[in-house]
Amino acid sequence: RGEDGTAIFAMSDQKDVALEIHVTNLPSDPAEPQRDGDDAHEAVLTATFPEELPYSAVPALCPQDKPVVCLANQNGSQVECELGNPLKRGAQVRFYLILSTLGITLQTTDLAVELALSTISEQPGLEPVVARARVVIELPLSVTGVAVPPRLFFGGVVRGESAVRRESQVGSAVRFEVTVSNRGQSLKTLGSAFLTLQWPHEISNGKWLLYPLQLELAAAPGSRASCSPAANPLLLALVGRWAGVGRW
């Protein structure tokens, strides 16, 4: 929960979330229980859900517990649950509603579920209750990298930047293959993930150490990927296709 007591829903790869419901029919004043707290006839809970979090199911309870019967509308935006006819004086009912998270997107920042009790018995001040939660998206991203070849040896004449015109003049090439993967579910919406790469750029005298010659991006179909700044800032003439860096 947050500092203000609001629940925080951290979403990663789960497809469902459980909403706990606790309904009581207790006297309003325990010191004078005889004043109220009668049986509640045709007691019903109506829950209304946002489109990002539709109703899915009610899980089975222990055999000794009385099952709660819930009936949902076609799109799962509302469900009515029968709590008892009557719901006895002093009774308590606890059950769970399973809600689907497939509608949650990167733009979803909070969720609100309205819970309303009704009964044909006299029950003054029976106001709806709103269950709120803030949404935090957690994507299980992983990054791996490998250098090909894993070892390099450099030598020869060190050229100044102004003397280099072609790819062949920057030295031996090394390819760094970096793979970013998402082991969780897709959010079915446009979103961005950023990867920052750092490498030894220059030596103490200002000469290039590793020069970014070319970048190749292989993304999933329908994905858009780009890099900034672009590789090959000196606009050297390229001979082959390299997705790595050279040295000079």
CSV table of C-alpha atoms in Angstrom, one decimal:
chain,number,residue,atom,x,y,z
A,1,ARG,CA,0.0,0.0,0.0
A,2,GLY,CA,1.0,3.6,-0.6
A,3,GLU,CA,1.5,6.2,2.1
A,4,ASP,CA,-2.1,7.3,1.8
A,5,GLY,CA,-3.3,3.7,2.3
A,6,THR,CA,-4.3,3.2,-1.4
A,7,ALA,CA,-3.5,-0.3,-2.6
A,8,ILE,CA,-0.7,-0.6,-5.2
A,9,PHE,CA,-1.2,-3.2,-8.0
A,10,ALA,CA,2.2,-4.2,-9.4
A,11,MET,CA,1.6,-5.9,-12.7
A,12,SER,CA,4.1,-8.1,-14.3
A,13,ASP,CA,3.0,-11.3,-16.1
A,14,GLN,CA,-0.1,-12.3,-14.1
A,15,LYS,CA,-3.3,-12.7,-16.1
A,16,ASP,CA,-5.7,-12.4,-13.1
A,17,VAL,CA,-6.1,-10.6,-9.8
A,18,ALA,CA,-8.3,-11.5,-6.9
A,19,LEU,CA,-10.5,-8.9,-5.2
A,20,GLU,CA,-11.4,-9.9,-1.6
A,21,ILE,CA,-15.0,-9.1,-0.5
A,22,HIS,CA,-16.0,-9.1,3.2
A,23,VAL,CA,-19.7,-8.4,4.0
A,24,THR,CA,-21.0,-8.4,7.5
A,25,ASN,CA,-24.5,-8.0,9.0
A,26,LEU,CA,-23.5,-6.9,12.5
A,27,PRO,CA,-25.1,-4.4,14.9
A,28,SER,CA,-24.0,-0.8,14.3
A,29,ASP,CA,-23.3,-0.4,18.0
A,30,PRO,CA,-21.8,-3.4,19.7
A,31,ALA,CA,-22.6,-1.9,23.1
A,32,GLU,CA,-26.3,-1.9,22.2
A,33,PRO,CA,-26.8,-4.9,19.8
A,34,GLN,CA,-30.5,-5.0,20.4
A,35,ARG,CA,-31.1,-1.7,18.6
A,36,ASP,CA,-30.5,-3.0,15.1
A,37,GLY,CA,-28.9,-5.9,13.2
A,38,ASP,CA,-31.9,-7.8,11.9
A,39,ASP,CA,-31.8,-10.4,9.1
A,40,ALA,CA,-31.2,-8.9,5.7
A,41,HIS,CA,-33.6,-10.4,3.1
A,42,GLU,CA,-32.6,-10.7,-0.5
A,43,ALA,CA,-29.1,-9.4,0.3
A,44,VAL,CA,-27.2,-8.7,-3.0
A,45,LEU,CA,-23.8,-7.3,-3.7
A,46,THR,CA,-23.4,-5.5,-7.1
A,47,ALA,CA,-19.8,-4.9,-8.2
A,48,THR,CA,-19.0,-2.6,-11.2
A,49,PHE,CA,-15.6,-2.9,-12.8
A,50,PRO,CA,-13.6,-0.6,-15.2
A,51,GLU,CA,-13.1,-1.8,-18.7
A,52,GLU,CA,-9.5,-2.5,-18.0
A,53,LEU,CA,-10.4,-5.0,-15.3
A,54,PRO,CA,-13.4,-7.1,-16.2
A,55,TYR,CA,-14.9,-9.9,-14.1
A,56,SER,CA,-13.6,-13.4,-14.7
A,57,ALA,CA,-14.9,-15.9,-12.1
A,58,VAL,CA,-15.6,-16.7,-8.4
A,59,PRO,CA,-13.1,-19.3,-7.2
A,60,ALA,CA,-14.4,-22.5,-5.5
A,61,LEU,CA,-14.4,-22.4,-1.7
A,62,CYS,CA,-13.9,-25.1,0.8
A,63,PRO,CA,-16.6,-27.7,0.7
A,64,GLN,CA,-17.9,-26.7,4.2
A,65,ASP,CA,-18.4,-23.0,3.0
A,66,LYS,CA,-21.7,-22.0,1.5
A,67,PRO,CA,-20.9,-20.9,-2.1
A,68,VAL,CA,-21.7,-17.4,-3.3
A,69,VAL,CA,-23.6,-17.3,-6.6
A,70,CYS,CA,-22.6,-14.5,-8.9
A,71,LEU,CA,-24.1,-13.6,-12.3
A,72,ALA,CA,-22.2,-11.3,-14.6
A,73,ASN,CA,-23.3,-9.3,-17.6
A,74,GLN,CA,-22.0,-10.1,-21.1
A,75,ASN,CA,-18.9,-7.9,-21.1
A,76,GLY,CA,-17.9,-8.5,-17.5
A,77,SER,CA,-18.3,-4.9,-16.4
A,78,GLN,CA,-20.8,-5.7,-13.7
A,79,VAL,CA,-21.7,-8.7,-11.5
A,80,GLU,CA,-24.4,-9.4,-8.9
A,81,CYS,CA,-23.7,-11.8,-6.1
A,82,GLU,CA,-26.4,-13.3,-3.9
A,83,LEU,CA,-25.3,-13.2,-0.2
A,84,GLY,CA,-28.2,-14.9,1.3
A,85,ASN,CA,-32.0,-14.8,1.7
A,86,PRO,CA,-31.9,-13.9,4.4
A,87,LEU,CA,-28.4,-12.9,5.4
A,88,LYS,CA,-28.7,-13.8,9.1
A,89,ARG,CA,-28.1,-11.3,11.9
A,90,GLY,CA,-24.5,-11.5,12.9
A,91,ALA,CA,-23.5,-13.3,9.7
A,92,GLN,CA,-20.2,-12.6,7.9
A,93,VAL,CA,-19.5,-13.5,4.2
A,94,ARG,CA,-16.0,-13.5,2.7
A,95,PHE,CA,-15.3,-14.5,-0.9
A,96,TYR,CA,-13.1,-13.5,-3.8
A,97,LEU,CA,-13.9,-12.1,-7.3
A,98,ILE,CA,-11.3,-13.0,-10.0
A,99,LEU,CA,-10.7,-10.2,-12.4
A,100,SER,CA,-8.8,-10.3,-15.7
A,101,THR,CA,-5.8,-8.0,-16.2
A,102,LEU,CA,-5.7,-8.4,-20.0
A,103,GLY,CA,-7.2,-4.9,-20.6
A,104,ILE,CA,-4.5,-3.1,-18.6
A,105,THR,CA,-2.2,-1.0,-20.8
A,106,LEU,CA,0.7,1.3,-20.2
A,107,GLN,CA,-1.7,4.2,-20.0
A,108,THR,CA,-3.6,2.6,-17.0
A,109,THR,CA,-2.6,4.5,-13.8
A,110,ASP,CA,-5.4,3.5,-11.4
A,111,LEU,CA,-8.3,1.2,-11.1
A,112,ALA,CA,-11.6,1.6,-9.2
A,113,VAL,CA,-14.3,-1.0,-8.4
A,114,GLU,CA,-17.6,0.1,-7.0
A,115,LEU,CA,-19.3,-2.2,-4.5
A,116,ALA,CA,-22.9,-1.6,-3.7
A,117,LEU,CA,-25.1,-3.6,-1.2
A,118,SER,CA,-28.8,-3.9,-1.5
A,119,THR,CA,-31.6,-5.6,0.5
A,120,ILE,CA,-35.4,-5.4,0.7
A,121,SER,CA,-35.0,-5.1,4.5
A,122,GLU,CA,-34.8,-1.7,6.1
A,123,GLN,CA,-31.1,-0.6,6.0
A,124,PRO,CA,-30.5,3.2,6.3
A,125,GLY,CA,-27.2,4.7,5.1
A,126,LEU,CA,-26.2,1.8,2.9
A,127,GLU,CA,-23.8,3.7,0.6
A,128,PRO,CA,-21.6,2.2,-2.1
A,129,VAL,CA,-17.9,1.5,-1.4
A,130,VAL,CA,-15.2,2.1,-3.9
A,131,ALA,CA,-12.1,-0.1,-3.9
A,132,ARG,CA,-9.2,1.8,-5.5
A,133,ALA,CA,-5.7,0.7,-6.5
A,134,ARG,CA,-2.8,2.4,-8.3
A,135,VAL,CA,-1.2,0.5,-11.1
A,136,VAL,CA,2.6,0.0,-11.5
A,137,ILE,CA,3.7,-1.8,-14.6
A,138,GLU,CA,6.6,-4.1,-14.0
A,139,LEU,CA,8.1,-5.8,-17.1
A,140,PRO,CA,10.5,-8.7,-16.6
A,141,LEU,CA,13.0,-7.5,-19.1
A,142,SER,CA,16.4,-9.1,-19.4
A,143,VAL,CA,19.6,-8.0,-21.3
A,144,THR,CA,22.4,-10.3,-22.4
A,145,GLY,CA,25.5,-9.4,-24.4
A,146,VAL,CA,28.4,-11.2,-26.1
A,147,ALA,CA,31.5,-10.0,-28.1
A,148,VAL,CA,32.5,-11.7,-31.3
A,149,PRO,CA,35.4,-12.4,-31.3
A,150,PRO,CA,35.8,-12.5,-27.5
A,151,ARG,CA,39.5,-11.4,-27.7
A,152,LEU,CA,41.3,-8.8,-30.0
A,153,PHE,CA,44.9,-7.6,-30.4
A,154,PHE,CA,45.7,-4.2,-31.8
A,155,GLY,CA,48.8,-2.7,-33.2
A,156,GLY,CA,50.2,-0.7,-36.1
A,157,VAL,CA,50.3,3.0,-36.8
A,158,VAL,CA,47.9,5.3,-34.9
A,159,ARG,CA,46.2,7.7,-37.2
A,160,GLY,CA,44.6,11.0,-36.4
A,161,GLU,CA,40.9,11.5,-36.9
A,162,SER,CA,41.4,13.7,-40.0
A,163,ALA,CA,43.5,11.0,-41.7
A,164,VAL,CA,40.8,8.3,-41.6
A,165,ARG,CA,38.5,8.1,-44.5
A,166,ARG,CA,37.5,4.4,-44.9
A,167,GLU,CA,36.3,1.5,-42.8
A,168,SER,CA,39.5,-0.4,-43.4
A,169,GLN,CA,41.5,2.3,-41.6
A,170,VAL,CA,39.9,2.0,-38.2
A,171,GLY,CA,41.4,-1.4,-37.4
A,172,SER,CA,40.0,-4.8,-36.5
A,173,ALA,CA,36.3,-5.0,-36.1
A,174,VAL,CA,34.5,-6.6,-33.1
A,175,ARG,CA,30.7,-7.3,-33.1
A,176,PHE,CA,28.8,-6.8,-29.8
A,177,GLU,CA,25.5,-8.7,-29.9
A,178,VAL,CA,23.0,-7.4,-27.3
A,179,THR,CA,19.7,-9.2,-26.8
A,180,VAL,CA,16.8,-7.6,-24.9
A,181,SER,CA,13.9,-9.9,-24.1
A,182,ASN,CA,10.5,-9.5,-22.3
A,183,ARG,CA,9.6,-12.7,-20.4
A,184,GLY,CA,6.2,-11.3,-19.4
A,185,GLN,CA,3.0,-10.7,-21.3
A,186,SER,CA,2.6,-8.1,-24.0
A,187,LEU,CA,0.7,-5.0,-23.0
A,188,LYS,CA,-1.0,-4.8,-26.4
A,189,THR,CA,-0.3,-1.1,-26.7
A,190,LEU,CA,2.4,1.2,-28.0
A,191,GLY,CA,5.1,1.7,-25.4
A,192,SER,CA,8.8,2.3,-25.2
A,193,ALA,CA,11.7,0.6,-23.5
A,194,PHE,CA,15.2,2.2,-23.6
A,195,LEU,CA,18.6,0.6,-23.5
A,196,THR,CA,21.7,2.7,-22.8
A,197,LEU,CA,25.0,1.3,-24.0
A,198,GLN,CA,28.3,2.6,-22.7
A,199,TRP,CA,31.8,1.6,-24.0
A,200,PRO,CA,35.4,2.9,-23.8
A,201,HIS,CA,35.1,5.9,-26.1
A,202,GLU,CA,38.6,7.4,-26.1
A,203,ILE,CA,42.0,7.2,-24.4
A,204,SER,CA,43.6,9.9,-22.2
A,205,ASN,CA,45.1,11.8,-25.2
A,206,GLY,CA,41.7,12.1,-26.9
A,207,LYS,CA,42.2,9.5,-29.6
A,208,TRP,CA,39.4,7.1,-30.5
A,209,LEU,CA,39.6,3.8,-28.6
A,210,LEU,CA,36.4,2.1,-29.8
A,211,TYR,CA,34.6,3.7,-32.8
A,212,PRO,CA,30.9,2.9,-33.4
A,213,LEU,CA,31.0,1.9,-37.0
A,214,GLN,CA,27.5,0.5,-37.6
A,215,LEU,CA,24.3,-0.5,-35.8
A,216,GLU,CA,21.9,-3.3,-36.8
A,217,LEU,CA,18.6,-3.7,-35.1
A,218,ALA,CA,16.5,-6.9,-35.3
A,219,ALA,CA,13.1,-6.3,-33.7
A,220,ALA,CA,9.9,-8.4,-33.6
A,221,PRO,CA,7.5,-7.9,-36.4
A,222,GLY,CA,5.5,-4.7,-36.0
A,223,SER,CA,8.0,-3.3,-33.5
A,224,ARG,CA,9.8,0.0,-34.1
A,225,ALA,CA,13.4,0.5,-32.9
A,226,SER,CA,15.9,3.2,-33.4
A,227,CYS,CA,19.2,4.4,-31.9
A,228,SER,CA,20.5,7.8,-31.0
A,229,PRO,CA,23.0,9.2,-31.7
A,230,ALA,CA,23.6,7.4,-35.0
A,231,ALA,CA,26.7,5.3,-35.6
A,232,ASN,CA,29.6,6.3,-37.8
A,233,PRO,CA,29.7,10.0,-36.8
A,234,LEU,CA,32.7,10.6,-39.1
A,235,LEU,CA,30.8,9.2,-42.1
A,236,LEU,CA,33.5,6.8,-43.0
A,237,ALA,CA,33.1,4.9,-46.3
A,238,LEU,CA,31.8,1.4,-45.4
A,239,VAL,CA,33.0,-1.7,-47.2
A,240,GLY,CA,31.2,-4.5,-45.4
A,241,ARG,CA,28.2,-4.7,-43.1
A,242,TRP,CA,29.3,-4.6,-39.5
A,243,ALA,CA,27.2,-4.3,-36.4
A,244,GLY,CA,30.1,-3.6,-34.1
A,245,VAL,CA,32.9,-1.2,-33.4
A,246,GLY,CA,36.5,-0.8,-34.6
A,247,ARG,CA,39.6,0.8,-33.1
A,248,TRP,CA,42.2,3.2,-34.4
